[in-house]
Amino acid sequence: MELRQVRWAALLVILAITGCVQTPGAYQRAGTPAMDTAPAREAPSSTESARQRLGDMADPARTDTALSWASYYLVNDRAREASEVLDLVRGGAQSMDQRFRWLQLSAQALLGQHKPQQALDLLNDYQGDIRSLPADQQARLALLRADALALNDNLMESLKERVEIQPRLGRSDRAYNQEMTWQALLRVPRNQLQQEAEGASGDLLGWLELADIYRDAQAGLDDQVARMNDWQRRWPQHPAQAQLPETLNAMRRAAQERPARVAVLLPESGPLSYAGNALHDGLMAGYYLARDNGDYTPELRFYDTADADAAQVYQQAVMDGAQFVIGPLAKDQVAAIDALGTPPVPTLALNYLDDGGNGLYQFGLAPEDEARQVARDGSAAGAVRAGVLYPNSEWGYRVAEAFSNAWQSQGGSIVVSRTYADDDIGGSVKAFLDEARGNLGSSGGKEFRPRGPEDMAFVFLVANADQGRQVKPALNYHYARYLPVHSTSYIYGGVPDPRRDQDLDRVQFVDMPWVLNPDQRLKDMATANWPDGHGRYTRLFAMGVDAFRLQARLPVLNNAPGSTLSGATGVLHLDGKRVVRELQWATFEGGLPSPLLTP
């Protein structure tokens, strides 16, 4: 049986890079992988019973029965039992068809247990057998190899494998493989795709060029649609022509449905005025970039929400003809607008509600989302055990809880979770490490460092820059210099300060592209128009840039599952009505942030 659940696991792993996990049903239009005609027989409740019953059989019935039971276990999410049953007939007298089914199910069972390297080893070890199989069966095993490469975080090799085997696949497998090809193209770093394109040819080059059109972070919709039309003229026989990715179709529709008038609700005075000004400037930067690119630009009209009834301001903006609303910023004002019910026009609030809301799109810089990414990426890197150290505050608790819940949902365990007091950081850190040593039964001497999966792989530190500059030296002092520390963007002030931030050396954290590796055109635009910068509000400036781009591109994210937008604040995608960011990794070296690919 061609197990759909196992196949979709590879896609979900790819999408986990942005947190962009959808249910398999969301992708049904991409096609369902082909199913073997042999039905799965209901298997014994335990593998020990299966072992005993198989022992009373002779081949070929014994092997056929084991294969059918393995299919049953896989369909019922019992991949480990499937592997155990398949191992019982590993050396059996198998026909060519049985050999194919055994290899196929064995690889699927390993993928179902999240063991992609073992699946690759299996397929490599049996290359001689695979080469003797019919071409269609070879292609289906090659498709499993592509899935394993994706699960093993080798997206570029997986992509090349997919492009090579596409012509040899059956119709439903082609649809699945093409969707996976596009998803990989959305996840591989754009500069890597561009480097690969320099030496590529044929269908692979066509895919790389098509992805580059979509991935151009600062291109306008009109420019992208024009380039896509040109691509279609130049690649009339490319496989993507038969099934253009839905993301691109949605982009074409979005270019025809953009709002002509956009209302922006921001505070122009009061305690939130500095934040409002940074967002205002970012929105204008996005507007200027679009205008300079020759792209369509809507009319922007700004409304002051300081000391105002946000609901009344919102209703006035709609009465004035707004076809899209950006804002407000304050959480209570967002709640007031949400209480009005279903929005009459698409509305992008600049904060998050706790309960999901009544239809508002919501966009912000939530540290909880960053904590969840740290958990996902740490798990993807193979870490199993982590510690959590956070300030004794409501904010610290929220961020720590977001990490812990995400970490445990990935199968990770928390060795120790403790607060620290700002007036006794040294004592708090010592107590944290003492508890960790006790829980781990550590006998590795004074120096605290991870040596294997049984140790604490890293500490998730919730801290701002001032707190981090005290906690990391305290960890160093208490013999934990080499214990990895992961954190959110809050640990970096956003402006280079090597003298003070040298105390943060070796700390790894996530942050937005605008801070770590800004787009040069946007950077030049910001420097020319706002030479003094925005200081600690620089991330809100980037949020304003992305808010402007989202008013035109939300239909793409909303209507094409798995689609993303490469923005100044990160790679953006929708989770329901919530805009979620995927950030870049960096580490402090010599007091300065240095970008990383992974933690």
Coordinates of C-alpha atoms in Angstrom, one line a residue:
M1 CA 0.0 0.0 0.0
E2 CA 1.2 3.5 -0.9
L3 CA 0.7 5.0 2.5
R4 CA -0.7 8.6 2.2
Q5 CA -0.1 9.5 5.8
V6 CA 3.6 8.7 5.6
R7 CA 3.9 10.6 2.4
W8 CA 2.2 13.7 3.9
A9 CA 4.6 13.5 6.8
A10 CA 7.4 14.6 4.5
L11 CA 5.4 17.6 3.4
L12 CA 4.5 18.5 7.0
V13 CA 8.2 18.4 7.9
I14 CA 9.0 20.8 5.1
L15 CA 6.2 23.1 6.1
A16 CA 7.4 23.0 9.8
I17 CA 10.1 25.5 8.7
T18 CA 7.6 28.4 9.0
G19 CA 5.3 26.6 11.3
C20 CA 3.1 26.3 8.2
V21 CA 1.6 23.0 9.1
Q22 CA -1.8 22.2 7.5
T23 CA -3.9 19.1 7.7
P24 CA -3.5 16.6 4.9
G25 CA -7.0 17.3 3.7
A26 CA -5.9 20.8 2.8
Y27 CA -3.8 19.4 0.0
Q28 CA -6.1 16.8 -1.4
R29 CA -6.3 18.6 -4.7
A30 CA -2.6 17.9 -5.2
G31 CA -3.5 14.3 -5.7
T32 CA -3.4 11.1 -3.6
P33 CA -0.4 8.9 -4.1
A34 CA -1.2 5.6 -5.8
M35 CA -2.5 2.7 -3.8
D36 CA -1.5 -1.0 -4.2
T37 CA -4.3 -3.2 -5.2
A38 CA -3.6 -5.8 -2.4
P39 CA -5.9 -5.1 0.6
A40 CA -4.4 -4.9 4.0
R41 CA -5.6 -7.8 6.3
E42 CA -6.4 -7.0 9.9
A43 CA -3.3 -7.8 11.8
P44 CA -2.8 -9.4 15.2
S45 CA -3.1 -7.0 18.1
S46 CA 0.6 -7.6 19.1
T47 CA 3.7 -8.3 17.1
E48 CA 4.5 -11.3 19.3
S49 CA 1.2 -12.9 18.2
A50 CA 2.1 -12.0 14.6
R51 CA 5.5 -13.7 15.1
Q52 CA 3.9 -16.9 16.4
R53 CA 1.3 -17.0 13.6
L54 CA 3.9 -16.4 10.9
G55 CA 6.0 -19.1 12.3
D56 CA 3.3 -21.6 11.4
M57 CA 3.3 -20.5 7.7
A58 CA 5.4 -21.3 4.7
D59 CA 6.4 -19.0 1.9
P60 CA 5.1 -17.4 -0.3
A61 CA 2.0 -17.2 2.0
R62 CA 4.1 -16.2 5.0
T63 CA 5.7 -13.2 3.2
D64 CA 2.4 -12.1 1.6
T65 CA 0.7 -12.2 5.0
A66 CA 3.5 -10.3 6.7
L67 CA 3.3 -7.6 4.0
S68 CA -0.4 -7.3 4.4
W69 CA -0.1 -7.0 8.2
A70 CA 2.6 -4.4 7.9
S71 CA 0.2 -2.3 5.6
Y72 CA -2.5 -2.6 8.3
Y73 CA -0.1 -1.4 11.0
L74 CA 1.0 1.5 8.9
V75 CA -2.5 2.6 8.1
N76 CA -3.3 2.5 11.8
D77 CA -0.2 4.7 12.8
R78 CA 1.7 1.7 14.2
A79 CA 4.9 2.2 12.2
R80 CA 7.2 0.5 14.8
E81 CA 5.1 -2.7 14.7
A82 CA 5.1 -2.6 10.9
S83 CA 8.9 -2.6 10.9
E84 CA 9.0 -5.5 13.4
V85 CA 6.8 -7.6 11.2
L86 CA 8.7 -6.7 8.1
D87 CA 12.0 -7.7 9.8
L88 CA 10.6 -11.2 10.2
V89 CA 10.5 -11.8 6.5
R90 CA 13.6 -9.8 5.5
G91 CA 15.5 -12.8 4.2
G92 CA 12.4 -14.8 3.0
A93 CA 12.1 -16.4 -0.4
Q94 CA 10.6 -13.4 -2.0
S95 CA 9.3 -12.9 -5.6
M96 CA 10.2 -9.7 -7.4
D97 CA 6.8 -8.2 -6.5
Q98 CA 7.2 -9.2 -2.9
R99 CA 10.7 -7.6 -2.8
F100 CA 9.2 -4.4 -4.1
R101 CA 6.4 -4.3 -1.6
W102 CA 8.8 -5.2 1.2
L103 CA 11.2 -2.4 0.3
Q104 CA 8.3 0.1 -0.1
L105 CA 6.7 -0.8 3.2
S106 CA 10.0 -0.9 5.1
A107 CA 11.0 2.6 3.9
Q108 CA 7.5 3.9 4.7
A109 CA 7.7 2.4 8.2
L110 CA 11.0 4.0 8.9
L111 CA 9.6 7.4 7.7
G112 CA 6.6 6.9 9.9
Q113 CA 9.0 6.5 12.8
H114 CA 10.9 9.7 11.7
K115 CA 14.0 7.8 10.8
P116 CA 14.8 9.2 7.3
Q117 CA 18.5 8.4 7.4
Q118 CA 17.7 4.7 8.0
A119 CA 15.2 4.8 5.2
L120 CA 17.9 6.2 2.9
D121 CA 20.4 3.6 4.1
L122 CA 17.8 0.8 3.3
L123 CA 17.2 2.1 -0.2
N124 CA 20.9 2.5 -0.9
D125 CA 21.7 -1.0 0.4
Y126 CA 19.2 -2.6 -2.0
Q127 CA 20.1 -0.6 -5.1
G128 CA 21.0 -3.9 -6.9
D129 CA 17.5 -5.3 -6.2
I130 CA 15.8 -2.0 -7.1
R131 CA 17.6 -1.8 -10.5
S132 CA 16.0 -5.2 -11.4
L133 CA 12.5 -4.0 -10.8
P134 CA 10.1 -2.6 -13.4
A135 CA 10.5 1.1 -14.2
D136 CA 7.3 2.2 -12.5
Q137 CA 8.3 0.4 -9.2
Q138 CA 11.7 1.9 -9.4
A139 CA 10.1 5.4 -9.7
R140 CA 7.9 4.8 -6.7
L141 CA 10.8 3.8 -4.6
A142 CA 12.7 6.9 -5.9
L143 CA 9.8 9.0 -4.7
L144 CA 10.2 7.5 -1.3
R145 CA 13.8 8.4 -1.4
A146 CA 12.9 12.0 -2.2
D147 CA 10.5 12.0 0.8
A148 CA 13.3 10.6 3.0
L149 CA 15.7 13.3 1.8
A150 CA 13.1 16.0 2.6
L151 CA 12.6 14.5 6.1
N152 CA 16.3 14.4 6.5
D153 CA 16.5 18.2 5.9
N154 CA 18.2 17.8 2.5
L155 CA 15.7 19.7 0.5
M156 CA 17.9 20.5 -2.5
E157 CA 18.8 16.9 -3.1
S158 CA 15.2 15.9 -2.6
L159 CA 14.2 18.6 -5.1
K160 CA 16.6 17.3 -7.7
E161 CA 15.4 13.7 -7.2
R162 CA 11.8 14.8 -7.6
V163 CA 12.4 16.7 -10.9
E164 CA 14.3 13.7 -12.3
I165 CA 11.6 11.1 -11.6
Q166 CA 8.6 13.2 -12.4
P167 CA 8.2 11.9 -16.0
R168 CA 8.3 8.3 -14.8
L169 CA 5.5 8.6 -12.2
G170 CA 1.9 7.7 -12.5
R171 CA -0.7 10.4 -12.6
S172 CA -1.6 10.7 -8.9
D173 CA 2.1 10.3 -7.9
R174 CA 3.0 13.1 -10.4
A175 CA 0.4 15.4 -8.7
Y176 CA 1.8 14.7 -5.3
N177 CA 5.4 15.0 -6.4
Q178 CA 4.8 18.3 -8.1
E179 CA 3.2 19.8 -5.0
M180 CA 6.2 18.6 -3.0
T181 CA 8.6 20.0 -5.5
W182 CA 7.0 23.4 -5.2
Q183 CA 6.9 23.3 -1.4
A184 CA 10.6 22.5 -1.4
L185 CA 11.3 25.4 -3.7
L186 CA 9.6 27.7 -1.2
R187 CA 11.8 26.5 1.6
V188 CA 15.3 26.2 0.2
P189 CA 17.1 29.6 0.8
R190 CA 16.6 31.8 -2.2
N191 CA 20.4 32.5 -2.6
Q192 CA 20.9 28.7 -2.8
L193 CA 18.3 28.4 -5.5
Q194 CA 20.0 31.1 -7.4
Q195 CA 23.4 29.4 -7.1
E196 CA 21.9 26.1 -8.3
A197 CA 20.3 27.9 -11.3
E198 CA 23.7 28.9 -12.6
G199 CA 24.6 25.3 -13.4
A200 CA 21.2 23.9 -14.0
S201 CA 19.4 23.0 -17.2
G202 CA 16.1 21.4 -18.4
D203 CA 13.1 21.1 -16.1
L204 CA 15.2 21.8 -13.0
L205 CA 16.2 25.2 -14.4
G206 CA 12.6 26.0 -15.2
W207 CA 11.5 25.2 -11.7
L208 CA 14.3 27.3 -10.2
E209 CA 13.4 30.3 -12.4
L210 CA 9.7 30.0 -11.5
A211 CA 10.5 29.9 -7.8
D212 CA 12.8 32.9 -8.0
I213 CA 10.0 34.9 -9.5
Y214 CA 7.7 34.1 -6.6
R215 CA 10.4 34.4 -4.0
D216 CA 11.6 37.9 -4.9
A217 CA 10.9 39.7 -1.6
Q218 CA 10.7 43.2 -2.9
A219 CA 9.1 42.7 -6.3
G220 CA 5.7 44.1 -7.0
L221 CA 2.7 41.9 -7.9
D222 CA 2.5 43.5 -11.4
D223 CA 6.2 42.7 -12.0
Q224 CA 5.9 39.2 -10.7
V225 CA 2.8 38.5 -12.9
A226 CA 4.6 39.9 -16.0
R227 CA 7.6 37.7 -15.3
M228 CA 5.4 34.7 -14.7
N229 CA 3.7 35.2 -18.1
D230 CA 7.1 35.5 -19.7
W231 CA 8.2 32.3 -18.0
Q232 CA 5.2 30.5 -19.4
R233 CA 6.0 31.7 -22.9
R234 CA 9.6 30.5 -22.6
W235 CA 8.8 27.1 -21.0
P236 CA 5.8 25.8 -23.0
Q237 CA 6.6 22.1 -22.3
H238 CA 7.6 22.4 -18.6
P239 CA 5.6 20.0 -16.3
A240 CA 4.5 23.0 -14.2
Q241 CA 2.4 24.2 -17.2
A242 CA 0.0 21.3 -16.7
Q243 CA -0.5 22.1 -13.0
L244 CA 0.6 25.6 -12.2
P245 CA 1.1 25.8 -8.4
E246 CA -2.0 27.3 -6.8
T247 CA 0.2 29.9 -5.1
L248 CA 1.0 31.4 -8.5
N249 CA -2.7 31.3 -9.6
A250 CA -3.6 33.0 -6.4
M251 CA -0.9 35.7 -7.0
R252 CA -2.4 36.4 -10.4
R253 CA -5.9 36.8 -8.9
A254 CA -4.6 39.0 -6.2
A255 CA -3.1 41.3 -8.7
Q256 CA -6.5 41.9 -10.2
E257 CA -8.3 42.4 -6.8
R258 CA -6.1 44.8 -4.9
P259 CA -7.8 47.5 -2.9
A260 CA -7.8 51.0 -4.3
R261 CA -8.2 52.7 -0.9
V262 CA -6.5 51.6 2.3
A263 CA -7.2 53.1 5.7
V264 CA -4.4 53.0 8.4
L265 CA -5.4 53.3 12.0
L266 CA -2.4 54.3 14.2
P267 CA -1.7 56.4 17.3
E268 CA -0.2 59.7 16.5
S269 CA 0.3 60.9 20.1
G270 CA 0.4 59.4 23.6
P271 CA 2.5 56.5 24.9
L272 CA 2.2 54.5 21.7
S273 CA 3.1 57.3 19.4
Y274 CA 6.8 56.2 18.9
A275 CA 5.6 52.7 17.9
G276 CA 2.9 54.3 15.7
N277 CA 5.5 56.5 14.0
A278 CA 7.8 53.6 13.3
L279 CA 4.9 51.6 11.8
H280 CA 3.8 54.7 9.8
D281 CA 7.3 55.1 8.3
G282 CA 7.5 51.4 7.5
L283 CA 4.2 51.6 5.7
M284 CA 5.4 54.5 3.7
A285 CA 8.7 52.7 2.9
G286 CA 6.7 49.8 1.5
Y287 CA 4.6 52.3 -0.5
Y288 CA 7.7 54.1 -1.9
L289 CA 9.3 50.8 -2.9
A290 CA 6.1 49.7 -4.8
R291 CA 5.9 53.0 -6.5
D292 CA 9.5 53.0 -7.5
N293 CA 9.1 49.5 -8.9
G294 CA 6.3 50.7 -11.1
D295 CA 3.8 48.6 -9.2
Y296 CA 0.2 49.6 -8.4
T297 CA -0.1 51.6 -5.2
P298 CA -3.4 52.2 -3.3
E299 CA -4.4 55.5 -1.8
L300 CA -3.4 55.5 1.9
R301 CA -5.4 57.5 4.4
F302 CA -4.3 57.7 8.0
Y303 CA -6.6 57.9 11.0
D304 CA -5.4 58.9 14.5
T305 CA -6.5 56.4 17.2
A306 CA -4.9 58.1 20.2
D307 CA -7.5 58.8 22.8
A308 CA -10.2 57.8 20.3
D309 CA -13.0 55.3 20.2
A310 CA -11.4 52.8 17.9
A311 CA -14.7 51.3 16.8
Q312 CA -16.0 54.7 15.7
V313 CA -12.7 55.5 13.9
Y314 CA -12.9 52.1 12.1
Q315 CA -16.5 52.6 11.0
Q316 CA -15.7 56.1 9.8
A317 CA -12.9 54.7 7.7
V318 CA -15.2 52.2 6.1
M319 CA -17.8 54.9 5.4
D320 CA -15.0 57.0 3.8
G321 CA -14.6 54.2 1.2
A322 CA -11.8 52.1 2.6
Q323 CA -11.6 48.8 0.9
F324 CA -8.9 47.5 3.3
V325 CA -8.0 48.6 6.9
I326 CA -4.6 48.3 8.5
G327 CA -4.6 48.6 12.3
P328 CA -5.2 49.5 15.1
L329 CA -2.2 48.8 17.2
A330 CA -3.4 48.7 20.8
K331 CA -4.7 45.3 21.9
D332 CA -7.8 46.8 23.5
Q333 CA -8.6 48.7 20.4
V334 CA -8.3 45.6 18.3
A335 CA -10.7 43.9 20.7
A336 CA -13.1 46.8 20.3
I337 CA -13.2 46.4 16.5
D338 CA -13.4 42.7 16.7
A339 CA -16.5 43.1 18.9
L340 CA -18.3 44.7 16.0
G341 CA -18.5 41.3 14.3
T342 CA -17.5 40.1 10.9
P343 CA -15.4 42.9 9.3
P344 CA -17.2 44.6 6.3
V345 CA -13.8 44.9 4.5
P346 CA -10.6 42.9 5.0
T347 CA -8.8 44.2 8.1
L348 CA -5.3 43.6 9.2
A349 CA -5.0 44.3 13.0
L350 CA -1.5 45.1 14.2
N351 CA -1.8 43.0 17.4
Y352 CA -3.0 39.5 18.4
L353 CA -6.2 38.6 20.2
D354 CA -6.2 35.9 22.8
D355 CA -9.4 34.2 21.5
G356 CA -8.8 34.1 17.7
G357 CA -11.4 36.9 16.9
N358 CA -14.3 37.2 14.5
G359 CA -12.5 37.4 11.2
L360 CA -9.8 40.0 11.7
Y361 CA -6.4 39.2 10.2
Q362 CA -3.9 39.7 13.0
F363 CA -0.2 40.5 12.6
G364 CA 2.3 41.3 15.3
L365 CA 5.7 40.6 16.7
A366 CA 4.7 38.0 19.3
P367 CA 7.6 36.6 21.3
E368 CA 5.5 33.4 21.9
D369 CA 5.7 32.7 18.2
E370 CA 9.5 33.0 18.3
A371 CA 9.6 30.6 21.3
R372 CA 7.6 28.1 19.3
Q373 CA 10.0 28.3 16.5
V374 CA 13.0 27.8 18.8
A375 CA 11.2 24.6 20.0
R376 CA 10.5 23.4 16.4
D377 CA 14.0 24.1 15.2
G378 CA 15.6 22.5 18.2
S379 CA 13.6 19.4 17.8
A380 CA 14.3 19.2 14.1
A381 CA 18.0 19.5 14.9
G382 CA 17.7 16.3 17.0
A383 CA 17.6 17.7 20.5
V384 CA 15.5 15.8 23.0
R385 CA 16.0 17.4 26.4
A386 CA 16.0 21.1 27.2
G387 CA 16.0 23.4 30.2
V388 CA 13.9 26.6 30.5
L389 CA 15.1 29.7 32.4
Y390 CA 12.8 32.7 32.5
P391 CA 12.3 35.9 34.5
N392 CA 9.7 36.0 37.3
S393 CA 7.2 38.0 35.4
E394 CA 3.9 37.6 33.5
W395 CA 5.8 38.1 30.2
G396 CA 8.5 35.6 31.1
Y397 CA 5.9 33.0 32.1
R398 CA 3.9 33.4 28.8
V399 CA 7.0 33.0 26.6
A400 CA 8.3 30.1 28.6
E401 CA 5.0 28.3 28.5
A402 CA 4.8 28.8 24.7
F403 CA 8.2 27.1 24.3
S404 CA 7.4 24.3 26.8
N405 CA 4.1 23.4 25.2
A406 CA 5.6 23.4 21.7
W407 CA 8.7 21.5 22.8
Q408 CA 6.7 18.7 24.5
S409 CA 4.3 18.5 21.5
Q410 CA 7.4 17.7 19.4
G411 CA 8.2 14.8 21.8
G412 CA 10.9 16.7 23.8
S413 CA 11.2 16.7 27.5
I414 CA 11.9 19.5 30.0
V415 CA 14.8 18.7 32.3
V416 CA 14.3 21.8 34.5
S417 CA 12.2 24.9 34.3
R418 CA 12.9 27.8 36.7
T419 CA 12.5 31.5 37.1
Y420 CA 15.3 33.9 37.8
A421 CA 15.2 37.0 39.9
D422 CA 16.7 40.2 38.5
D423 CA 18.2 41.0 41.9
D424 CA 19.8 37.5 42.3
I425 CA 20.7 36.2 38.9
G426 CA 23.8 34.4 40.0
G427 CA 21.9 32.5 42.7
S428 CA 19.0 31.7 40.3
V429 CA 21.4 30.4 37.7
K430 CA 23.2 28.2 40.2
A431 CA 20.0 26.8 41.5
F432 CA 18.9 26.1 37.9
L433 CA 22.1 24.2 37.1
D434 CA 22.0 22.3 40.4
E435 CA 18.5 21.1 39.7
A436 CA 19.4 20.1 36.2
R437 CA 22.4 18.1 37.4
G438 CA 20.2 16.4 40.0
N439 CA 17.5 15.5 37.5
L440 CA 20.0 14.2 35.0
G441 CA 22.0 12.3 37.6
S442 CA 25.0 14.0 36.1
S443 CA 28.4 12.6 36.9
G444 CA 30.4 14.3 34.2
G445 CA 32.4 16.6 36.5
K446 CA 32.0 20.3 37.2
E447 CA 31.8 21.4 33.6
F448 CA 28.3 21.3 32.2
R449 CA 28.0 20.5 28.6
P450 CA 25.8 18.2 26.5
R451 CA 27.6 14.9 25.5
G452 CA 24.7 12.9 24.2
P453 CA 20.9 12.6 23.9
E454 CA 20.6 11.8 27.6
D455 CA 22.0 15.2 28.5
M456 CA 20.3 18.6 28.4
A457 CA 20.8 19.8 24.8
F458 CA 20.3 23.5 25.4
V459 CA 18.7 26.1 27.7
F460 CA 15.9 28.2 26.4
L461 CA 16.5 31.6 27.9
V462 CA 13.7 34.1 28.1
A463 CA 15.5 37.5 28.5
N464 CA 15.8 41.0 27.1
A465 CA 19.3 42.3 26.3
D466 CA 20.0 43.6 29.8
Q467 CA 18.9 40.4 31.4
G468 CA 20.8 38.2 28.9
R469 CA 24.0 40.2 29.5
Q470 CA 23.8 39.0 33.2
V471 CA 22.5 35.5 32.8
K472 CA 25.1 34.3 30.2
P473 CA 28.1 35.3 32.3
A474 CA 26.5 33.6 35.3
L475 CA 26.2 30.4 33.3
N476 CA 29.8 30.7 32.3
Y477 CA 30.9 31.3 35.9
H478 CA 29.0 28.2 37.1
Y479 CA 30.7 25.9 34.7
A480 CA 28.1 26.0 31.9
R481 CA 30.1 28.0 29.3
Y482 CA 29.6 25.3 26.7
L483 CA 25.9 24.6 27.4
P484 CA 24.1 26.0 24.3
V485 CA 21.7 28.8 25.0
H486 CA 18.8 29.6 22.6
S487 CA 16.7 32.7 22.9
T488 CA 14.2 35.0 21.1
S489 CA 14.9 38.3 19.4
Y490 CA 14.3 40.1 22.7
I491 CA 17.8 39.2 23.7
Y492 CA 19.2 41.6 21.1
G493 CA 18.6 45.3 21.2
G494 CA 18.4 45.5 17.4
V495 CA 21.4 47.9 17.1
P496 CA 25.0 46.7 17.1
D497 CA 26.6 47.2 20.6
P498 CA 29.6 44.9 20.6
R499 CA 31.1 46.3 23.8
R500 CA 28.1 45.4 25.9
D501 CA 26.9 42.4 23.9
Q502 CA 30.2 40.5 24.1
D503 CA 28.7 39.1 27.3
L504 CA 26.2 37.3 25.0
D505 CA 28.8 35.5 22.9
R506 CA 27.7 32.0 22.0
V507 CA 24.1 32.7 22.6
Q508 CA 22.0 31.7 19.6
F509 CA 18.7 33.5 18.9
V510 CA 16.1 34.1 16.2
D511 CA 15.5 37.5 14.7
M512 CA 14.0 39.1 11.6
P513 CA 15.8 39.6 8.2
W514 CA 15.6 43.4 8.6
V515 CA 17.8 43.2 11.7
L516 CA 20.2 40.4 10.6
N517 CA 20.4 40.6 6.8
P518 CA 18.3 43.5 5.4
D519 CA 17.3 43.8 1.8
Q520 CA 19.6 46.4 0.3
R521 CA 17.0 48.3 -1.6
L522 CA 14.9 48.7 1.6
K523 CA 17.9 49.6 3.6
D524 CA 18.9 52.3 1.1
M525 CA 15.3 53.6 1.1
A526 CA 15.2 53.8 4.9
T527 CA 18.6 55.5 5.2
A528 CA 17.7 58.1 2.6
N529 CA 14.3 59.0 4.2
W530 CA 15.0 58.3 7.9
P531 CA 18.7 58.8 8.4
D532 CA 18.4 58.7 12.2
G533 CA 16.8 55.3 12.1
H534 CA 14.2 54.1 14.5
G535 CA 16.3 52.8 17.4
R536 CA 14.6 50.2 19.5
Y537 CA 11.5 50.6 17.3
T538 CA 13.4 49.3 14.2
R539 CA 11.5 46.0 14.2
L540 CA 8.2 47.9 14.1
F541 CA 9.4 49.8 11.1
A542 CA 9.9 46.4 9.4
M543 CA 6.5 45.4 10.5
G544 CA 5.1 48.4 8.8
V545 CA 6.8 47.5 5.5
D546 CA 5.3 44.0 5.7
A547 CA 1.9 45.4 6.6
F548 CA 1.8 47.4 3.4
R549 CA 2.8 44.3 1.3
L550 CA 0.2 42.2 3.1
Q551 CA -2.7 44.4 2.1
A552 CA -2.1 43.3 -1.5
R553 CA -1.0 39.7 -0.8
L554 CA -3.2 38.4 1.9
P555 CA -5.5 36.7 -0.7
V556 CA -2.5 34.7 -1.8
L557 CA -1.7 33.5 1.7
N558 CA -5.4 32.9 2.4
N559 CA -6.3 31.0 -0.7
A560 CA -3.2 29.0 -1.4
P561 CA -2.3 26.7 1.5
G562 CA 1.4 26.4 2.1
S563 CA 2.1 29.8 0.5
T564 CA 4.5 32.2 2.1
L565 CA 5.7 35.8 1.8
S566 CA 9.3 36.6 2.3
G567 CA 9.2 39.8 4.3
A568 CA 11.3 42.2 6.3
T569 CA 10.0 40.6 9.5
G570 CA 10.5 37.0 8.4
V571 CA 8.9 34.4 6.1
L572 CA 5.2 35.0 6.6
H573 CA 2.3 32.5 6.4
L574 CA -1.2 32.3 7.7
D575 CA -2.4 30.1 10.5
G576 CA -6.1 30.7 10.3
K577 CA -6.4 34.5 10.4
R578 CA -3.1 34.9 12.2
V579 CA 0.0 36.0 10.4
V580 CA 2.9 33.9 11.7
R581 CA 6.6 34.7 11.1
E582 CA 9.5 32.3 10.5
L583 CA 12.7 34.0 11.6
Q584 CA 16.4 33.6 10.9
W585 CA 19.0 32.2 13.3
A586 CA 22.1 34.1 14.5
T587 CA 24.7 33.7 17.2
F588 CA 26.7 36.4 19.0
E589 CA 30.4 36.5 18.1
G590 CA 32.6 39.2 19.4
G591 CA 29.4 41.0 20.6
L592 CA 27.9 41.1 17.1
P593 CA 25.1 38.9 15.7
S594 CA 26.4 36.5 13.0
P595 CA 23.7 34.7 10.9
L596 CA 23.3 30.9 11.1
L597 CA 21.4 28.5 8.9
T598 CA 20.1 26.4 11.8
P599 CA 20.6 26.3 15.6

